[in-house]
PDB file of C-alpha atoms in Angstrom:
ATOM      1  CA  UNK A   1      -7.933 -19.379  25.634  1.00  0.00           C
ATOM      2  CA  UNK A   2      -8.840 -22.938  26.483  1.00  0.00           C
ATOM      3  CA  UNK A   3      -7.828 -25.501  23.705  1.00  0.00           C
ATOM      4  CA  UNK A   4      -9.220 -29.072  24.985  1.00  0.00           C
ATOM      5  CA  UNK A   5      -8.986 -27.956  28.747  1.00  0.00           C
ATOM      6  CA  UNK A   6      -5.566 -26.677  28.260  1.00  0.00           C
ATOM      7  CA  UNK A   7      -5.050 -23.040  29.072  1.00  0.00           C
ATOM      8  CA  UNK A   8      -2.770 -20.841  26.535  1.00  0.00           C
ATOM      9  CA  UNK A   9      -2.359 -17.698  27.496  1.00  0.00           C
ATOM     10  CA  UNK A  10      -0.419 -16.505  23.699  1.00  0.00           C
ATOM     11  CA  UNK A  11      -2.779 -16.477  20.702  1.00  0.00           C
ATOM     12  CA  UNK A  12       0.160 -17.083  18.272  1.00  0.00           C
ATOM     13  CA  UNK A  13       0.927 -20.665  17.241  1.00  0.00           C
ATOM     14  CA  UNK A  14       4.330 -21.143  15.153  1.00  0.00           C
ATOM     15  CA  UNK A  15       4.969 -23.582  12.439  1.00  0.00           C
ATOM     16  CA  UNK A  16       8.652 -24.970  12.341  1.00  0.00           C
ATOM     17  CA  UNK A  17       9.134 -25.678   8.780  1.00  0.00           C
ATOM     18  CA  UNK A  18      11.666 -23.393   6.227  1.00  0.00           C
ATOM     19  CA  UNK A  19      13.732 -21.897   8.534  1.00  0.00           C
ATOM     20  CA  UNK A  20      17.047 -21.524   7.660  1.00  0.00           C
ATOM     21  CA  UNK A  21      18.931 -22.969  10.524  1.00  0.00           C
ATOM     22  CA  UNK A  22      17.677 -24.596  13.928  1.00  0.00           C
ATOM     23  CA  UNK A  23      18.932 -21.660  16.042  1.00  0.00           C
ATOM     24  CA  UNK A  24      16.960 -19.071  13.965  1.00  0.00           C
ATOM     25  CA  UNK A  25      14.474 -20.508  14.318  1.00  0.00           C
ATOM     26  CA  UNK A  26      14.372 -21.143  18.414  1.00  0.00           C
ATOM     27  CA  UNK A  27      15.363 -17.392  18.132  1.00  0.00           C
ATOM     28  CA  UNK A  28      11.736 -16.962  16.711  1.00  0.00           C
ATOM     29  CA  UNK A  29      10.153 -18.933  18.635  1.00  0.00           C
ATOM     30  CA  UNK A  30      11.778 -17.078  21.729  1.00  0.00           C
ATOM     31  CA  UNK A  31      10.315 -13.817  19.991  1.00  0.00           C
ATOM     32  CA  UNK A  32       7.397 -14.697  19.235  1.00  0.00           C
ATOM     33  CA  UNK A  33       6.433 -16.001  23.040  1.00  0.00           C
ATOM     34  CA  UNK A  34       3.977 -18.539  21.628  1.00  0.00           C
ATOM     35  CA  UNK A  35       3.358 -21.668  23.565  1.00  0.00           C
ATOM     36  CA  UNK A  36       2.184 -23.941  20.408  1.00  0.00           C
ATOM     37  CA  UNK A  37       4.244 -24.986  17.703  1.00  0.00           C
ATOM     38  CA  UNK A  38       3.704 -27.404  14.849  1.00  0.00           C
ATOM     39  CA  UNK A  39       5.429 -30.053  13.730  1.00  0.00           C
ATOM     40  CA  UNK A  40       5.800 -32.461  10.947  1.00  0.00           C
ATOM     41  CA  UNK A  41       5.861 -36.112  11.052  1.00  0.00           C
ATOM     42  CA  UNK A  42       8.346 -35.930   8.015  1.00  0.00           C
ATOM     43  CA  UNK A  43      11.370 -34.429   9.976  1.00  0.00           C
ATOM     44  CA  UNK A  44      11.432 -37.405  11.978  1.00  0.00           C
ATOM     45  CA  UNK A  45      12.933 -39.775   9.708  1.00  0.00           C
ATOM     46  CA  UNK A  46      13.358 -43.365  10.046  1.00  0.00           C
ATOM     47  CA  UNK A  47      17.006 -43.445  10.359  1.00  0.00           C
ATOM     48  CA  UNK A  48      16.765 -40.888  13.192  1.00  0.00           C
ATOM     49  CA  UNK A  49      18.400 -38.154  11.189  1.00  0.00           C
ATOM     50  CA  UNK A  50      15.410 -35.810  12.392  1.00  0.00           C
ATOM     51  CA  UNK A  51      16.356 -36.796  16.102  1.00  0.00           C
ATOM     52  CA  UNK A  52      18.513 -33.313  17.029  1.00  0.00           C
ATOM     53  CA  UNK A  53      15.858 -31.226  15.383  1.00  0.00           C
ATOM     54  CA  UNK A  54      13.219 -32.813  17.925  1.00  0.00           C
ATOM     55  CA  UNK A  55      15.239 -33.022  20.932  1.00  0.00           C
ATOM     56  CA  UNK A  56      15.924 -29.110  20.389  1.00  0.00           C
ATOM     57  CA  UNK A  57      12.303 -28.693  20.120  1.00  0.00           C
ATOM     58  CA  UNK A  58      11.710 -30.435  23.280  1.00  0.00           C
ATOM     59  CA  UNK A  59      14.118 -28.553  25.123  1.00  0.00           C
ATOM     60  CA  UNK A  60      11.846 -25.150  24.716  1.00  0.00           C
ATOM     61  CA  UNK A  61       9.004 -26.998  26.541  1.00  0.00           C
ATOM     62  CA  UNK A  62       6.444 -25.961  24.500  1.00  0.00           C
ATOM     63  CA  UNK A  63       3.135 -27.827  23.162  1.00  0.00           C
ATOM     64  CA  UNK A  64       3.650 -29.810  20.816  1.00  0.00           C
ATOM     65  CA  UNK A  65       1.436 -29.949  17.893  1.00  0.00           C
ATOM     66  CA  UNK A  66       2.044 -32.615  15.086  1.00  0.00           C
ATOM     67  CA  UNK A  67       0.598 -32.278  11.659  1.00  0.00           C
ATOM     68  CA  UNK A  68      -0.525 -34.345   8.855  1.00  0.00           C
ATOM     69  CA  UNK A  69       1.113 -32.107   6.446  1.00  0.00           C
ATOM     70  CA  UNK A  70       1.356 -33.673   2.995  1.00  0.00           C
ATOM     71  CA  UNK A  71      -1.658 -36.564   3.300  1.00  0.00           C
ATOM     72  CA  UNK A  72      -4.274 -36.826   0.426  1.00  0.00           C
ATOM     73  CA  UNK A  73      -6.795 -39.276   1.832  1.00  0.00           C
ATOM     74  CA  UNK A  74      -7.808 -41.022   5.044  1.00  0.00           C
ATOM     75  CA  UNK A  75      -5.977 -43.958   5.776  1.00  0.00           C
ATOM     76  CA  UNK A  76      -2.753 -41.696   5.085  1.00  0.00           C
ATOM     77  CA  UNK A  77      -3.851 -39.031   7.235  1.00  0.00           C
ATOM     78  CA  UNK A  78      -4.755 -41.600  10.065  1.00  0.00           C
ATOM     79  CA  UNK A  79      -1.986 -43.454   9.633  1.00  0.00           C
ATOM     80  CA  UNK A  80       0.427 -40.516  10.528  1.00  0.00           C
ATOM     81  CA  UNK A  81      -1.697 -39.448  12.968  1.00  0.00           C
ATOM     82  CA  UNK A  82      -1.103 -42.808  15.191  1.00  0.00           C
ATOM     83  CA  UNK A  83       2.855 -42.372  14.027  1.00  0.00           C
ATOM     84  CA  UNK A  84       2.856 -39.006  14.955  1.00  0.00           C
ATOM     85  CA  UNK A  85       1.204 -39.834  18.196  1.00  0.00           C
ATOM     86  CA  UNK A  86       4.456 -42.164  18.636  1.00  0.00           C
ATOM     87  CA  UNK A  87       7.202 -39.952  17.749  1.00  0.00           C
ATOM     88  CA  UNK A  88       5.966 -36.957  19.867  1.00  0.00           C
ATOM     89  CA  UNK A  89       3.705 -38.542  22.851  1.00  0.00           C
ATOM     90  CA  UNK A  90       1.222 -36.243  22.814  1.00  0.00           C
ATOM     91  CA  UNK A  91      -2.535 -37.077  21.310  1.00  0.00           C
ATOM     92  CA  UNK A  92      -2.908 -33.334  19.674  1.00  0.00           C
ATOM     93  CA  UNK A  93      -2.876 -33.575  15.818  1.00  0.00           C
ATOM     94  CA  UNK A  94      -3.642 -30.962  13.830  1.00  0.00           C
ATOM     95  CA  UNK A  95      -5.393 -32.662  10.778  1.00  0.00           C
ATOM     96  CA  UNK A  96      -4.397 -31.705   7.294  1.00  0.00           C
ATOM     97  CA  UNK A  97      -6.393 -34.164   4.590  1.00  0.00           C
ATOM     98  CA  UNK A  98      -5.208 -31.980   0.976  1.00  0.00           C
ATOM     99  CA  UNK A  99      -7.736 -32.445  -1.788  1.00  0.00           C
ATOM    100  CA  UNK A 100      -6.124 -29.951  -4.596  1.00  0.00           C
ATOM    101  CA  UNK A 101      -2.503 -29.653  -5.575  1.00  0.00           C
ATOM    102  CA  UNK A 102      -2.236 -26.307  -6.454  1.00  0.00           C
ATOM    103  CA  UNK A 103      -4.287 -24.615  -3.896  1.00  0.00           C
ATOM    104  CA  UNK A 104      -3.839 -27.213  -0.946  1.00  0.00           C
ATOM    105  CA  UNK A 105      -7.483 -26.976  -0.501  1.00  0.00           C
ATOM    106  CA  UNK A 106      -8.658 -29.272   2.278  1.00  0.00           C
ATOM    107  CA  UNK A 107     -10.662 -32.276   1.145  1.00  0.00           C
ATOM    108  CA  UNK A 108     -13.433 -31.462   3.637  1.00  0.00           C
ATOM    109  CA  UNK A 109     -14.979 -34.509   3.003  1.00  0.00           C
ATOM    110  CA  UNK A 110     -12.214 -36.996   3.612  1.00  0.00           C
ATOM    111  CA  UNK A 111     -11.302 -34.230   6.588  1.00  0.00           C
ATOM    112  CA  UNK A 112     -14.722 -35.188   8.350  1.00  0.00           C
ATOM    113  CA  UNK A 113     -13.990 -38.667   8.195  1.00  0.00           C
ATOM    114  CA  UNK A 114     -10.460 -38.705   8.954  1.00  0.00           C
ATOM    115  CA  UNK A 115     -11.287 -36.864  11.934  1.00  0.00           C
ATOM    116  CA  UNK A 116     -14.376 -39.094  12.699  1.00  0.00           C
ATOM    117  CA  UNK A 117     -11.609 -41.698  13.123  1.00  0.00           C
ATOM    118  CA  UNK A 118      -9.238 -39.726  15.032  1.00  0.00           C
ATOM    119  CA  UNK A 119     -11.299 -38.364  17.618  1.00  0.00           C
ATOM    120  CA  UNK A 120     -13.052 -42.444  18.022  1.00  0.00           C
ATOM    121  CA  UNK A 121      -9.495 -43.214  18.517  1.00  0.00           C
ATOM    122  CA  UNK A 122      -8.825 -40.734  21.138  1.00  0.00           C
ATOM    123  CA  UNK A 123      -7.124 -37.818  19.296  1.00  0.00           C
ATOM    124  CA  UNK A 124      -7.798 -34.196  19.968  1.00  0.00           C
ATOM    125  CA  UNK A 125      -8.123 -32.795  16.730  1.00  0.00           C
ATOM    126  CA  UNK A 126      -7.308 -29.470  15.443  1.00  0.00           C
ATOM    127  CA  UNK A 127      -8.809 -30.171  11.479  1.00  0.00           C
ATOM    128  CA  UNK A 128      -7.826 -27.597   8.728  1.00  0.00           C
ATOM    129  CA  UNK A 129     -10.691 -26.484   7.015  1.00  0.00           C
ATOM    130  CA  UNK A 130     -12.434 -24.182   5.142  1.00  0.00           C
ATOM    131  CA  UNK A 131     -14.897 -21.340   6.261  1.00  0.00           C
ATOM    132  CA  UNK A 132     -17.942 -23.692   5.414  1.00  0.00           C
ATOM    133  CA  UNK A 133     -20.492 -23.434   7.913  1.00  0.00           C
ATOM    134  CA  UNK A 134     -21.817 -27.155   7.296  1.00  0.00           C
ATOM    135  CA  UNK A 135     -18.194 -28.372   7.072  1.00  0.00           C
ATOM    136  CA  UNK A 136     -17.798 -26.536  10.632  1.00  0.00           C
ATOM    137  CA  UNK A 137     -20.624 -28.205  11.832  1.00  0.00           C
ATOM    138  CA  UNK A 138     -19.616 -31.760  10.687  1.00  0.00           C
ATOM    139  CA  UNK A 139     -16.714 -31.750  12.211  1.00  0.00           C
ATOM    140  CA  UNK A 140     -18.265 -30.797  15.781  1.00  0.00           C
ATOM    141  CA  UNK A 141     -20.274 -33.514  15.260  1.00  0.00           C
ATOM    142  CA  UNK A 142     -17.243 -35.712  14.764  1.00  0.00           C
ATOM    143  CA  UNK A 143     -15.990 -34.794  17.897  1.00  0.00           C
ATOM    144  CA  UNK A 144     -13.589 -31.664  17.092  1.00  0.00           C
ATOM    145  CA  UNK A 145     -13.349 -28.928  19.388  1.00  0.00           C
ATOM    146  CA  UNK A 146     -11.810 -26.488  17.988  1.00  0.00           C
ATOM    147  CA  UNK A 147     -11.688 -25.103  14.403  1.00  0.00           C
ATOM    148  CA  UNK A 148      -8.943 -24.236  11.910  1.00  0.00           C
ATOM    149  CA  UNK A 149     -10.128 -22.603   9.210  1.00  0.00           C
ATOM    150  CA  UNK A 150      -7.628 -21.208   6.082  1.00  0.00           C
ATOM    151  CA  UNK A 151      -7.240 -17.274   5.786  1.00  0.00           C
ATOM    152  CA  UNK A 152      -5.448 -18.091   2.491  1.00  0.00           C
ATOM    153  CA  UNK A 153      -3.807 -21.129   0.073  1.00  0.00           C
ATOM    154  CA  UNK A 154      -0.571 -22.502   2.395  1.00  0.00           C
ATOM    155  CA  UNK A 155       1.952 -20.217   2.049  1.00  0.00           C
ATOM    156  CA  UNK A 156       0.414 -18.021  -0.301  1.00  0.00           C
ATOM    157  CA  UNK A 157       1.059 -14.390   2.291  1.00  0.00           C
ATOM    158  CA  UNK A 158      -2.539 -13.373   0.870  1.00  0.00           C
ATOM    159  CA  UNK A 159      -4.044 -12.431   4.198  1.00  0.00           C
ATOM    160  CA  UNK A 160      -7.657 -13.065   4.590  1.00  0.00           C
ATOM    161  CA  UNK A 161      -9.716 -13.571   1.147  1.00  0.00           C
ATOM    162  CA  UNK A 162     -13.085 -14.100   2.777  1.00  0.00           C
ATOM    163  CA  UNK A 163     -13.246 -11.993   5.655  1.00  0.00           C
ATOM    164  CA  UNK A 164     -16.863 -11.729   5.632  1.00  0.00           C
ATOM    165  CA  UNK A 165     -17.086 -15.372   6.084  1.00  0.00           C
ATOM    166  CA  UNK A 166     -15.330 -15.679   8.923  1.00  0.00           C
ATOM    167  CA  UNK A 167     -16.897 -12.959  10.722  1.00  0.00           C
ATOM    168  CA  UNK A 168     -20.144 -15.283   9.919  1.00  0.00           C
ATOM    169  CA  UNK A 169     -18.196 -18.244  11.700  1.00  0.00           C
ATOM    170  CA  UNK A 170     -17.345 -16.212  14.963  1.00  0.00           C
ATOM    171  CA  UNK A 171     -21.186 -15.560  14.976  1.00  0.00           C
ATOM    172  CA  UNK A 172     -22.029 -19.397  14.114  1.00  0.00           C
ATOM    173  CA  UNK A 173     -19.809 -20.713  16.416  1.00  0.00           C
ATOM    174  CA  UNK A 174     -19.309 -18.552  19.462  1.00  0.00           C
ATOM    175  CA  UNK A 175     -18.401 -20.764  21.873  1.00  0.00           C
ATOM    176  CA  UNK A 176     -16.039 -22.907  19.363  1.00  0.00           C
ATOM    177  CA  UNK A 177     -12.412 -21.826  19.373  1.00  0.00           C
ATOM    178  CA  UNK A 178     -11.519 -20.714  16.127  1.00  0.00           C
ATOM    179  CA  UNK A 179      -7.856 -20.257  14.501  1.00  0.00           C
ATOM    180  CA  UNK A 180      -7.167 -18.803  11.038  1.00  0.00           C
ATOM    181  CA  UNK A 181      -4.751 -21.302   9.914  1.00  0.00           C
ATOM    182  CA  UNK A 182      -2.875 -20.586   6.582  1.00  0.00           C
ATOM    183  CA  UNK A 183      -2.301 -17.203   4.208  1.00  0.00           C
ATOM    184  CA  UNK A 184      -1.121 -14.627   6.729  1.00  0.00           C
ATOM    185  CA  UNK A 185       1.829 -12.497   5.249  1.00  0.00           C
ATOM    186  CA  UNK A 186       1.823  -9.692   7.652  1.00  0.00           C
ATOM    187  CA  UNK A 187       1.412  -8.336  10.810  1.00  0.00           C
ATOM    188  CA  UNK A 188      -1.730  -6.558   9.494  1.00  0.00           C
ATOM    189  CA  UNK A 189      -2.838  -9.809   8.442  1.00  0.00           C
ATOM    190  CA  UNK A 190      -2.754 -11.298  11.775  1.00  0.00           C
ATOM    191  CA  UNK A 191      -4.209  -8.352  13.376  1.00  0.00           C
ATOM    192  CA  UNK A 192      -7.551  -8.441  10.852  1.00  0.00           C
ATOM    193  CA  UNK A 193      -7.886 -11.817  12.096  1.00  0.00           C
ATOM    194  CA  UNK A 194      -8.147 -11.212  15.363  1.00  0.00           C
ATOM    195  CA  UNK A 195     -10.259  -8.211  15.063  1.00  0.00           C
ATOM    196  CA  UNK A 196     -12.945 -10.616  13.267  1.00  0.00           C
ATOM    197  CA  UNK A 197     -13.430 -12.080  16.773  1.00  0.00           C
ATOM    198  CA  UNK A 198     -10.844 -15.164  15.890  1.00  0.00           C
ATOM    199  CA  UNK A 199      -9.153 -16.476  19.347  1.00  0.00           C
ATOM    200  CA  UNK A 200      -5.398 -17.188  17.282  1.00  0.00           C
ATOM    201  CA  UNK A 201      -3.780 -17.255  13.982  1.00  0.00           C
ATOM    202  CA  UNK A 202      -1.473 -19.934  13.007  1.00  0.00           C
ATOM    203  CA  UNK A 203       1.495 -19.171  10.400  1.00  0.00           C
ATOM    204  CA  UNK A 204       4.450 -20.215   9.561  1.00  0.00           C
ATOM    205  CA  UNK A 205       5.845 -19.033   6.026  1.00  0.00           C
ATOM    206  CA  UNK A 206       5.504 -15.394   6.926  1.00  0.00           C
ATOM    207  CA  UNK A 207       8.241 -15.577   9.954  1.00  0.00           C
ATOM    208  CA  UNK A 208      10.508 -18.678   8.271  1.00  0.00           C
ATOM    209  CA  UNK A 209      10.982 -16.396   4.961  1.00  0.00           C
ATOM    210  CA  UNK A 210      11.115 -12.919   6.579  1.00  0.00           C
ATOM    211  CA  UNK A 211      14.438 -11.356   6.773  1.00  0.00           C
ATOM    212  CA  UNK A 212      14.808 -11.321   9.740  1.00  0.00           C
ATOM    213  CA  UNK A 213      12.280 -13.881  11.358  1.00  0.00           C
ATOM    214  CA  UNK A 214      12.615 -12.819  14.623  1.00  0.00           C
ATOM    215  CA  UNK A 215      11.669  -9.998  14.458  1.00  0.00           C
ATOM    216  CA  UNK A 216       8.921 -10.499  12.292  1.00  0.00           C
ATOM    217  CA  UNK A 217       8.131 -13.028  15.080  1.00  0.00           C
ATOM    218  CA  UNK A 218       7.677 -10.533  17.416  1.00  0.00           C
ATOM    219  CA  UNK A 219       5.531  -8.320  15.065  1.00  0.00           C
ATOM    220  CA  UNK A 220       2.980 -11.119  14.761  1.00  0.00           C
ATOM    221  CA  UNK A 221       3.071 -11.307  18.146  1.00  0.00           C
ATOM    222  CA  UNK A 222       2.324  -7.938  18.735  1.00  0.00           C
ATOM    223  CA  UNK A 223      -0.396  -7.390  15.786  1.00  0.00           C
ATOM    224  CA  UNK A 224      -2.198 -10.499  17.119  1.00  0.00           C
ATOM    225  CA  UNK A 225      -2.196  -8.993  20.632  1.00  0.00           C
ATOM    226  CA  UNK A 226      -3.416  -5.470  19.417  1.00  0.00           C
ATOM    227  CA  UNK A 227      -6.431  -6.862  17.086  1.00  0.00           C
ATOM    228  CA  UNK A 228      -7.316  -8.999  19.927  1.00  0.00           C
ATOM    229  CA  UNK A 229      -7.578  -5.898  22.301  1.00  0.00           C
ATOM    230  CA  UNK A 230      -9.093  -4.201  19.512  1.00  0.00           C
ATOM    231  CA  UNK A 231     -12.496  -6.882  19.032  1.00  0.00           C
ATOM    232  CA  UNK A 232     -12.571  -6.609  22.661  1.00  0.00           C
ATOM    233  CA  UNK A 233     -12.973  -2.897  22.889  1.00  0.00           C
ATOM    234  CA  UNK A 234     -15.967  -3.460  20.407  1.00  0.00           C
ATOM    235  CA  UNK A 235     -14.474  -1.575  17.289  1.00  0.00           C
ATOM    236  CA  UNK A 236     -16.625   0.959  15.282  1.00  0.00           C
ATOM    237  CA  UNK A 237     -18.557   0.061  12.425  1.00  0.00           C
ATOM    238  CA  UNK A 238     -17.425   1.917   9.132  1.00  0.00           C
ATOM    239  CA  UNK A 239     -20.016   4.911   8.249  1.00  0.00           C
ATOM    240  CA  UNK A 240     -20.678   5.867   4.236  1.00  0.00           C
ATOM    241  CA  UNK A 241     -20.258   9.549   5.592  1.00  0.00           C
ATOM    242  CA  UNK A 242     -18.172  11.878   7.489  1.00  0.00           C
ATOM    243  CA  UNK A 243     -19.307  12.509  11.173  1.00  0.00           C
ATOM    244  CA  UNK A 244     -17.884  15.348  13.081  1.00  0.00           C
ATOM    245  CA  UNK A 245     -16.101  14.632  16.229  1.00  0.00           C
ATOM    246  CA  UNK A 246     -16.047  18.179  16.637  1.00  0.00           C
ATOM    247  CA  UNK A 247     -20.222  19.638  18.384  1.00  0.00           C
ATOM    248  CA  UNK A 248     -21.700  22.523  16.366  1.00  0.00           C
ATOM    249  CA  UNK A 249     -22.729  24.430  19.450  1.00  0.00           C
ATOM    250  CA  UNK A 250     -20.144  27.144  20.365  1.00  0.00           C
ATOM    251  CA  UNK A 251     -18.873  28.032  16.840  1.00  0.00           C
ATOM    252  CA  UNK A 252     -18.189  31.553  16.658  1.00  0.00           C
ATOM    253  CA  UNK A 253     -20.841  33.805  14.844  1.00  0.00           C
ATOM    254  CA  UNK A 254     -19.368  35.863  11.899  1.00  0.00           C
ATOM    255  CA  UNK A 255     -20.435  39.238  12.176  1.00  0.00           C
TER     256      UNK A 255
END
């Protein structure tokens, strides 16, 4: 998988957020062998209280990937950007522009034009979205290169509520990179995703709130790797009837 010339070889990308202690959460990052993970501009306070949480991210040499978690409009959104851009030295930003409380619904249009900014100012732009083909488009045209687009509401665990619609953005966009970003809950979550044709699937509440999030680290991992090898294969198409596996030729005669 190429991501703005960069090759990652795991299609799982880990948020960091609601864990409940740093060294569970390196633990499932160490499970889940991704080679993304997300950050938030808000753990890195001003008074440098958020310092030991980033310098033990930094230690697992991994991508970083700073978000614009929590902005409602543009200047907010681009404002963290360039502060995120800062804090972490890197110029990926995954670009979160919320337009509804409750659902944490992108505002695609302030989205389009945050990232219209971004990518002018030399950002490479990961923009969550929805599965709006015109949105999709618009933000190509703004100079994104790949595509985040929700499964489900933030944190919800729904799994995928439109799967037919993102099966219609693998075929839109085949040559965009696309990552279900937001609403897997479980392994077989992750591994619908990928059998849709998706290239990765980005969660975060699913491993932080699991029991044991390690191991439900690894599970991800696994499912994601399965319904990859599964779209690959070319997977059957469901049938309304029953089709025998078994030939009719050579049954024995009754006398």
């Amino acid at each position: 998988m190429q991501l703005y010339g960069i090759e990652i070889t795991s299609r799982l990308l880990l948020g960091t957020a609601q864990y409940p202690s740093p060294s569970i959460l390196r633990d499932a990052i160490t499970a889940s062998g991704t080679e993304i993970i997300t950050v938030s501009l808000r753990r890195e306070t001003v008074d440098g209280s958020g310092a030991g949480f980033w310098a033990g991210l930094r230690a697992l040499n991994m991508h970083i990937l700073p978000n614009t978690a929590g902005c409602y409009c543009v200047q907010e959104a681009v404002t963290t950007a360039h502060m995120a851009r800062e804090v972490f030295g890197t110029d990926w930003i995954k670009l979160e522009v919320i337009g509804h409380a409750d659902t944490l619904q992108p505002d695609v249009f302030a989205l389009v034009e945050a990232a219209r900014v971004l990518c002018g100012d030399g950002f490479k732009v990961f923009p969550y979205t929805t599965d709006d083909l015109v949105v999709g488009e618009k933000l190509i045209e703004a100079g994104c290169e790949v595509l985040m687009p929700w499964g489900a509401p933030i944190g919800s665990g729904q799994g995928l509520r439109t799967p037919d619609a993102l099966r219609s953005m693998r075929a839109h966009f085949p040559d965009i990179p696309l990552i279900v970003d937001a609403g897997i809950g479980r392994p077989s979550d992750a591994a619908h995703a990928m059998e849709l044709g998706m290239d990765a699937v980005l969660l975060n509440t699913a491993v932080a709130k699991a029991g044991e999030p390690a191991k439900m680290a690894h599970a991800m991992a696994l499912a994601i790797e399965a319904g990859r090898a599964g779209f690959a294969a070319d997977l059957m198409e469901p049938r309304d009837m029953a089709v025998p596996s078994t030939p009719i030729m050579g049954l024995a005669k009754l006398a």
